[in-house]
């Protein structure tokens, strides 16, 4: 089933005008289920069809089967975003496709350019929501940081997205669109394709499990972007059950755990998900994931001043590191956001923390944030109102 925005309906107008004036402040909440109902259509999103299903459709129309290959190529390799783009089809056939199928796709809303070369894009979905994706360039890499949900339900205290309402999961093709458009930015701005993808944008990827895996399958397919899954990292706040599911599904991509505190008491303060997914359960799940896949595991650890930056905290982190076959601990500098009370430690404290990890043979790397001047750094994605900027 597809969706289509309908601007007016008699029932909605009647519903609106029949409400007493005192109810008008809550109209967005009251109207939401009705709007969802009226946005539904009977059209199938063409990107949910296989090549075989598209071939069967053309056969029913009396068209040659090779049309399916043409359409499939436009969708997944030439990256068309509407039927009108499929210029080797007749206008009549394109009109018929538009009549029979929906083609929801992301659109670029605004683009911001950081002084350090980072590019943040706010995308608009077919149903008028916003998400953000980031192109992070370095001398060696061009990394796309992509979102998996509109908003987030996990309420991590240090993350701007955590203060947003979760609206819905992104569909697999919306995730794919992000990667396609950020790759186009990399080619245009830096004359090189993306080298890496990280699911570290808005939302919790493992709470949108099927769409994330389907998007990665398409991204890594020869009929899609052809990117190696070994260059893709999925980051999770820690959903133990779904980490185990990744192992059962024998995925080929890398996994990163957003740890950020090395004991349950502190982790509970900043990450409510720890109440149902404590550190012991995550250690067990990560070991199962590694046993089943052998894939690289990384710990992510943001340093907060006077909260998790002491040598005692470092020792607790070392203890966890030694219980999991992790390849790396990323120590991340904190990026301030509205509503949060945290601050960044002094540089001397960071250096002492890092040296203690290195002394204890922890493979640790200090990750400097990029794109802070456009709110594109770790933990800052929140769909803030922003004016487009020129590179």
Short mmCIF file of C-alpha atoms in Angstrom, two decimals:
data_model
loop_
_atom_site.label_atom_id
_atom_site.label_comp_id
_atom_site.label_asym_id
_atom_site.label_seq_id
_atom_site.Cartn_x
_atom_site.Cartn_y
_atom_site.Cartn_z
CA UNK A 1 0.00 0.00 0.00
CA UNK A 2 1.25 3.50 -0.84
CA UNK A 3 0.47 6.92 0.55
CA UNK A 4 -0.65 10.15 -0.98
CA UNK A 5 -1.08 13.54 0.68
CA UNK A 6 -4.65 14.78 0.36
CA UNK A 7 -5.04 18.46 1.17
CA UNK A 8 -8.77 18.63 1.86
CA UNK A 9 -11.58 16.24 2.59
CA UNK A 10 -15.16 17.06 3.60
CA UNK A 11 -14.98 14.79 6.64
CA UNK A 12 -11.84 16.48 7.92
CA UNK A 13 -13.31 19.92 7.41
CA UNK A 14 -16.49 18.90 9.21
CA UNK A 15 -14.45 17.41 12.05
CA UNK A 16 -12.45 20.62 12.37
CA UNK A 17 -15.38 23.01 12.36
CA UNK A 18 -17.44 20.91 14.79
CA UNK A 19 -14.82 21.14 17.53
CA UNK A 20 -15.31 23.76 20.25
CA UNK A 21 -12.82 26.61 20.21
CA UNK A 22 -11.24 25.38 23.47
CA UNK A 23 -10.10 22.19 21.67
CA UNK A 24 -8.14 23.93 18.93
CA UNK A 25 -4.73 23.78 20.69
CA UNK A 26 -4.86 19.98 20.54
CA UNK A 27 -6.00 19.77 16.93
CA UNK A 28 -2.65 18.40 15.64
CA UNK A 29 -2.96 15.42 17.98
CA UNK A 30 -6.66 14.83 17.31
CA UNK A 31 -6.31 15.11 13.55
CA UNK A 32 -3.22 12.91 13.22
CA UNK A 33 -5.04 9.53 12.97
CA UNK A 34 -7.57 11.01 10.56
CA UNK A 35 -4.84 12.47 8.36
CA UNK A 36 -3.08 9.08 8.28
CA UNK A 37 -6.35 7.45 7.23
CA UNK A 38 -6.92 9.86 4.38
CA UNK A 39 -3.32 9.68 3.17
CA UNK A 40 -3.53 5.97 2.46
CA UNK A 41 -4.09 4.91 -1.14
CA UNK A 42 -4.47 1.60 -2.90
CA UNK A 43 -1.36 2.19 -4.98
CA UNK A 44 1.63 -0.07 -4.42
CA UNK A 45 5.03 1.54 -3.98
CA UNK A 46 6.82 0.33 -7.12
CA UNK A 47 10.10 0.00 -5.24
CA UNK A 48 8.65 -2.81 -3.13
CA UNK A 49 8.29 -4.98 -6.26
CA UNK A 50 10.88 -7.45 -7.49
CA UNK A 51 12.11 -7.46 -11.06
CA UNK A 52 9.94 -10.55 -11.67
CA UNK A 53 6.82 -8.82 -10.33
CA UNK A 54 7.46 -5.79 -12.54
CA UNK A 55 7.92 -8.11 -15.54
CA UNK A 56 4.58 -9.76 -14.79
CA UNK A 57 2.93 -6.33 -14.66
CA UNK A 58 4.27 -5.40 -18.10
CA UNK A 59 3.28 -8.78 -19.48
CA UNK A 60 -0.30 -8.16 -18.32
CA UNK A 61 -0.19 -4.82 -20.16
CA UNK A 62 1.01 -6.53 -23.32
CA UNK A 63 4.39 -4.80 -23.09
CA UNK A 64 7.67 -6.64 -23.74
CA UNK A 65 9.36 -8.07 -20.65
CA UNK A 66 12.53 -6.02 -21.18
CA UNK A 67 10.55 -3.03 -19.91
CA UNK A 68 10.97 -4.50 -16.41
CA UNK A 69 14.74 -4.30 -16.76
CA UNK A 70 14.51 -0.70 -17.90
CA UNK A 71 12.32 0.31 -14.96
CA UNK A 72 14.37 -1.67 -12.45
CA UNK A 73 17.54 -0.01 -13.71
CA UNK A 74 15.97 3.45 -13.41
CA UNK A 75 14.88 2.76 -9.84
CA UNK A 76 18.01 1.19 -8.42
CA UNK A 77 20.97 2.10 -10.63
CA UNK A 78 20.11 5.34 -12.39
CA UNK A 79 18.38 6.51 -9.19
CA UNK A 80 15.24 8.01 -10.67
CA UNK A 81 13.00 9.68 -8.11
CA UNK A 82 9.85 9.89 -10.24
CA UNK A 83 8.38 8.15 -13.25
CA UNK A 84 8.94 11.22 -15.44
CA UNK A 85 12.70 10.62 -15.13
CA UNK A 86 12.44 7.32 -17.04
CA UNK A 87 13.09 8.87 -20.41
CA UNK A 88 13.53 5.67 -22.44
CA UNK A 89 9.87 4.87 -21.77
CA UNK A 90 7.10 6.52 -23.76
CA UNK A 91 5.15 9.33 -22.12
CA UNK A 92 2.05 7.14 -22.25
CA UNK A 93 3.79 4.30 -20.43
CA UNK A 94 5.18 6.64 -17.79
CA UNK A 95 1.71 8.02 -17.24
CA UNK A 96 0.35 4.48 -16.87
CA UNK A 97 3.00 3.66 -14.28
CA UNK A 98 2.11 6.81 -12.34
CA UNK A 99 -1.55 5.81 -12.46
CA UNK A 100 -0.92 2.27 -11.21
CA UNK A 101 1.91 2.79 -8.69
CA UNK A 102 3.16 5.25 -6.13
CA UNK A 103 6.82 6.35 -6.12
CA UNK A 104 7.43 7.99 -2.71
CA UNK A 105 10.95 9.38 -2.47
CA UNK A 106 12.95 11.81 -0.39
CA UNK A 107 13.49 15.38 -1.47
CA UNK A 108 16.27 17.73 -0.42
CA UNK A 109 14.91 20.49 1.81
CA UNK A 110 18.03 22.35 2.90
CA UNK A 111 21.78 21.82 2.65
CA UNK A 112 24.34 23.29 5.05
CA UNK A 113 28.11 23.37 4.58
CA UNK A 114 30.54 23.35 7.49
CA UNK A 115 33.86 25.16 7.49
CA UNK A 116 35.54 21.74 7.85
CA UNK A 117 33.91 20.36 4.68
CA UNK A 118 31.07 18.45 6.35
CA UNK A 119 27.73 18.68 4.52
CA UNK A 120 24.41 18.29 6.34
CA UNK A 121 21.22 17.71 4.39
CA UNK A 122 17.70 17.95 5.71
CA UNK A 123 15.47 15.65 3.67
CA UNK A 124 11.70 15.90 3.36
CA UNK A 125 9.64 12.72 3.19
CA UNK A 126 6.55 12.18 1.03
CA UNK A 127 4.35 12.73 4.10
CA UNK A 128 6.07 16.00 5.06
CA UNK A 129 8.38 14.85 7.84
CA UNK A 130 12.05 15.81 8.05
CA UNK A 131 15.18 13.75 8.65
CA UNK A 132 18.86 14.60 8.43
CA UNK A 133 21.87 12.94 6.86
CA UNK A 134 25.51 14.01 6.87
CA UNK A 135 28.46 13.69 4.49
CA UNK A 136 31.68 13.54 6.52
CA UNK A 137 34.83 13.93 4.40
CA UNK A 138 38.41 13.22 5.50
CA UNK A 139 41.60 12.76 3.52
CA UNK A 140 41.03 9.01 3.37
CA UNK A 141 37.24 8.62 3.52
CA UNK A 142 33.89 10.02 2.52
CA UNK A 143 31.37 8.74 5.05
CA UNK A 144 27.58 9.02 4.95
CA UNK A 145 25.87 9.21 8.33
CA UNK A 146 22.23 8.22 7.74
CA UNK A 147 19.01 8.13 9.76
CA UNK A 148 16.75 5.13 10.31
CA UNK A 149 13.73 6.70 12.04
CA UNK A 150 11.87 10.01 12.08
CA UNK A 151 12.67 11.05 15.63
CA UNK A 152 13.52 8.53 18.34
CA UNK A 153 11.82 6.84 21.27
CA UNK A 154 14.89 6.12 23.41
CA UNK A 155 15.31 9.56 25.05
CA UNK A 156 19.08 9.46 25.53
CA UNK A 157 19.86 12.56 27.59
CA UNK A 158 22.88 13.71 25.56
CA UNK A 159 21.33 13.34 22.09
CA UNK A 160 19.26 16.03 20.38
CA UNK A 161 17.20 13.42 18.51
CA UNK A 162 16.32 11.86 21.87
CA UNK A 163 14.29 14.95 22.74
CA UNK A 164 12.14 14.54 19.63
CA UNK A 165 8.96 12.52 19.30
CA UNK A 166 9.35 9.37 17.23
CA UNK A 167 6.96 9.77 14.30
CA UNK A 168 7.60 6.54 12.39
CA UNK A 169 10.21 4.21 10.99
CA UNK A 170 11.81 5.05 7.67
CA UNK A 171 11.02 2.65 4.86
CA UNK A 172 13.94 0.82 3.28
CA UNK A 173 13.78 2.91 0.11
CA UNK A 174 13.89 6.15 2.12
CA UNK A 175 17.10 4.97 3.78
CA UNK A 176 18.43 4.04 0.34
CA UNK A 177 17.53 7.50 -0.99
CA UNK A 178 19.63 9.14 1.73
CA UNK A 179 22.69 7.15 0.69
CA UNK A 180 22.12 7.82 -3.00
CA UNK A 181 21.81 11.58 -2.54
CA UNK A 182 24.74 11.85 -0.13
CA UNK A 183 26.82 9.81 -2.60
CA UNK A 184 25.85 12.28 -5.31
CA UNK A 185 27.02 15.11 -3.03
CA UNK A 186 30.36 13.33 -2.49
CA UNK A 187 30.85 12.95 -6.23
CA UNK A 188 29.89 16.56 -6.91
CA UNK A 189 31.83 18.16 -4.04
CA UNK A 190 34.86 15.88 -3.75
CA UNK A 191 34.84 14.05 -7.10
CA UNK A 192 34.81 10.71 -5.26
CA UNK A 193 32.16 8.19 -4.26
CA UNK A 194 31.26 7.33 -0.70
CA UNK A 195 33.71 4.98 0.95
CA UNK A 196 31.73 4.23 4.14
CA UNK A 197 28.22 4.37 5.61
CA UNK A 198 27.35 4.63 9.30
CA UNK A 199 23.85 4.26 10.72
CA UNK A 200 24.46 6.89 13.40
CA UNK A 201 21.89 9.50 12.41
CA UNK A 202 18.40 9.96 13.77
CA UNK A 203 16.70 6.95 15.39
CA UNK A 204 17.62 3.49 16.66
CA UNK A 205 18.40 1.22 13.69
CA UNK A 206 17.62 -2.04 15.52
CA UNK A 207 14.09 -0.82 16.28
CA UNK A 208 13.59 -0.56 12.52
CA UNK A 209 15.26 -3.89 11.92
CA UNK A 210 13.64 -5.14 8.70
CA UNK A 211 13.87 -1.86 6.82
CA UNK A 212 17.50 -1.27 7.85
CA UNK A 213 18.56 -4.75 6.73
CA UNK A 214 16.60 -4.47 3.50
CA UNK A 215 18.19 -1.08 2.78
CA UNK A 216 21.69 -2.48 3.43
CA UNK A 217 20.93 -5.43 1.16
CA UNK A 218 19.98 -3.02 -1.62
CA UNK A 219 22.95 -0.70 -0.96
CA UNK A 220 25.38 -3.63 -1.15
CA UNK A 221 23.69 -5.32 -4.11
CA UNK A 222 25.28 -5.27 -7.55
CA UNK A 223 21.88 -4.03 -8.75
CA UNK A 224 22.07 -1.15 -6.27
CA UNK A 225 25.12 0.81 -5.15
CA UNK A 226 27.41 -2.21 -4.98
CA UNK A 227 29.05 -1.13 -1.72
CA UNK A 228 30.73 -3.80 0.39
CA UNK A 229 28.83 -4.47 3.64
CA UNK A 230 32.22 -4.44 5.36
CA UNK A 231 32.20 -0.68 4.81
CA UNK A 232 28.86 -0.28 6.59
CA UNK A 233 28.50 0.14 10.37
CA UNK A 234 25.22 -0.05 12.26
CA UNK A 235 25.28 1.70 15.61
CA UNK A 236 22.87 0.74 18.38
CA UNK A 237 22.05 2.15 21.81
CA UNK A 238 21.84 -1.47 22.89
CA UNK A 239 18.89 -3.72 22.06
CA UNK A 240 20.24 -7.08 23.20
CA UNK A 241 17.54 -9.21 21.58
CA UNK A 242 18.09 -7.62 18.17
CA UNK A 243 21.89 -7.83 18.47
CA UNK A 244 21.41 -11.57 18.83
CA UNK A 245 19.07 -11.52 15.84
CA UNK A 246 21.85 -9.93 13.78
CA UNK A 247 23.96 -12.94 14.68
CA UNK A 248 21.22 -15.37 13.72
CA UNK A 249 20.82 -13.57 10.37
CA UNK A 250 24.58 -13.81 9.73
CA UNK A 251 24.86 -10.18 8.69
CA UNK A 252 28.09 -9.01 7.10
CA UNK A 253 28.27 -5.40 8.28
CA UNK A 254 30.06 -4.00 11.35
CA UNK A 255 28.37 -3.24 14.67
CA UNK A 256 28.95 -0.35 17.06
CA UNK A 257 27.54 -0.18 20.59
CA UNK A 258 26.84 3.26 22.06
CA UNK A 259 28.05 2.51 25.59
CA UNK A 260 28.86 5.99 27.04
CA UNK A 261 28.96 4.74 30.63
CA UNK A 262 30.65 1.62 31.95
CA UNK A 263 28.35 0.76 34.85
CA UNK A 264 24.60 0.30 34.99
CA UNK A 265 23.91 3.09 37.48
CA UNK A 266 25.50 5.79 35.33
CA UNK A 267 24.23 4.34 32.06
CA UNK A 268 20.70 4.35 33.45
CA UNK A 269 20.99 8.10 34.15
CA UNK A 270 21.74 9.00 30.55
CA UNK A 271 20.25 6.08 28.58
CA UNK A 272 16.86 4.80 29.82
CA UNK A 273 17.16 1.78 27.50
CA UNK A 274 19.67 0.38 30.01
CA UNK A 275 16.72 -0.46 32.31
CA UNK A 276 15.74 -3.32 30.00
CA UNK A 277 19.10 -3.89 28.32
CA UNK A 278 21.76 -3.76 31.02
CA UNK A 279 25.47 -4.01 30.39
CA UNK A 280 25.67 -7.73 31.23
CA UNK A 281 22.97 -8.56 28.69
CA UNK A 282 24.75 -6.45 26.07
CA UNK A 283 28.09 -8.16 26.71
CA UNK A 284 26.43 -11.55 26.25
CA UNK A 285 24.64 -10.39 23.08
CA UNK A 286 27.83 -8.95 21.56
CA UNK A 287 29.71 -12.18 22.22
CA UNK A 288 26.91 -14.13 20.53
CA UNK A 289 26.97 -11.73 17.56
CA UNK A 290 30.72 -12.19 17.18
CA UNK A 291 30.51 -15.98 17.51
CA UNK A 292 27.91 -16.14 14.73
CA UNK A 293 29.40 -13.56 12.34
CA UNK A 294 33.03 -12.78 13.23
CA UNK A 295 32.25 -9.17 12.32
CA UNK A 296 34.02 -6.14 13.75
CA UNK A 297 32.61 -4.64 16.98
CA UNK A 298 33.28 -1.09 18.17
CA UNK A 299 32.41 0.63 21.45
CA UNK A 300 31.35 4.29 21.32
CA UNK A 301 32.07 6.32 24.46
CA UNK A 302 31.32 10.05 24.75
CA UNK A 303 33.28 11.77 27.52
CA UNK A 304 31.20 13.97 29.84
CA UNK A 305 32.88 16.25 32.34
CA UNK A 306 32.78 14.92 35.93
CA UNK A 307 30.45 12.09 34.94
CA UNK A 308 32.33 9.34 33.10
CA UNK A 309 35.81 10.78 32.61
CA UNK A 310 37.68 9.59 35.73
CA UNK A 311 40.31 6.85 35.93
CA UNK A 312 37.77 4.71 37.77
CA UNK A 313 35.45 5.09 34.78
CA UNK A 314 38.34 4.17 32.50
CA UNK A 315 39.01 1.01 34.55
CA UNK A 316 35.35 -0.02 34.27
CA UNK A 317 35.52 0.54 30.51
CA UNK A 318 38.68 -1.58 30.31
CA UNK A 319 36.89 -4.37 32.17
CA UNK A 320 34.05 -4.38 29.62
CA UNK A 321 36.48 -4.19 26.70
CA UNK A 322 38.24 -7.32 27.92
CA UNK A 323 34.97 -9.28 27.98
CA UNK A 324 34.11 -8.64 24.32
CA UNK A 325 36.22 -9.24 21.17
CA UNK A 326 35.96 -5.57 20.28
CA UNK A 327 38.29 -4.10 17.67
CA UNK A 328 38.15 -0.52 18.85
CA UNK A 329 36.91 1.94 21.46
CA UNK A 330 35.98 5.29 19.95
CA UNK A 331 36.36 8.03 22.55
CA UNK A 332 34.17 10.89 21.36
CA UNK A 333 34.20 14.51 22.39
CA UNK A 334 30.85 15.80 23.61
CA UNK A 335 28.95 18.24 21.42
CA UNK A 336 26.63 20.57 23.37
CA UNK A 337 22.90 20.54 22.62
CA UNK A 338 19.89 22.41 23.94
CA UNK A 339 18.17 20.93 27.03
CA UNK A 340 21.18 18.83 28.08
CA UNK A 341 23.27 19.67 31.16
CA UNK A 342 26.52 18.02 30.09
CA UNK A 343 29.80 19.66 29.20
CA UNK A 344 33.05 18.66 27.57
CA UNK A 345 36.02 17.69 29.80
CA UNK A 346 39.23 19.68 29.80
CA UNK A 347 41.76 18.53 27.23
CA UNK A 348 44.14 17.45 29.98
CA UNK A 349 41.47 15.12 31.41
CA UNK A 350 40.85 13.63 27.98
CA UNK A 351 44.57 13.00 27.51
CA UNK A 352 44.90 11.26 30.89
CA UNK A 353 41.87 9.08 30.09
CA UNK A 354 43.28 8.11 26.70
CA UNK A 355 46.77 7.35 28.05
CA UNK A 356 45.27 5.12 30.74
CA UNK A 357 43.41 3.11 28.10
CA UNK A 358 46.53 2.80 25.96
CA UNK A 359 48.61 1.75 29.00
CA UNK A 360 46.14 -1.08 29.55
CA UNK A 361 46.37 -2.21 25.91
CA UNK A 362 42.97 -0.94 24.83
CA UNK A 363 42.81 -0.09 21.15
CA UNK A 364 41.30 3.36 21.61
CA UNK A 365 40.95 6.29 19.23
CA UNK A 366 39.97 9.86 20.05
CA UNK A 367 37.35 10.89 17.52
CA UNK A 368 37.18 14.62 16.94
CA UNK A 369 33.78 15.90 15.95
CA UNK A 370 33.14 17.46 12.58
CA UNK A 371 30.37 19.76 11.45
CA UNK A 372 29.76 21.34 14.86
CA UNK A 373 29.17 24.77 13.35
CA UNK A 374 26.10 23.44 11.48
CA UNK A 375 24.85 21.09 14.23
CA UNK A 376 25.95 18.06 12.21
CA UNK A 377 28.24 16.47 14.81
CA UNK A 378 27.59 13.38 16.92
CA UNK A 379 24.36 13.80 18.91
CA UNK A 380 23.32 17.09 17.31
CA UNK A 381 20.82 16.02 14.62
CA UNK A 382 17.43 17.48 15.50
CA UNK A 383 15.88 19.07 12.37
CA UNK A 384 16.61 22.59 13.58
CA UNK A 385 15.32 25.38 11.39
CA UNK A 386 18.22 26.25 9.18
CA UNK A 387 18.82 28.44 6.15
CA UNK A 388 20.54 26.84 3.19
CA UNK A 389 24.21 27.76 2.86
CA UNK A 390 26.46 27.88 -0.13
CA UNK A 391 29.69 25.82 -0.20
#
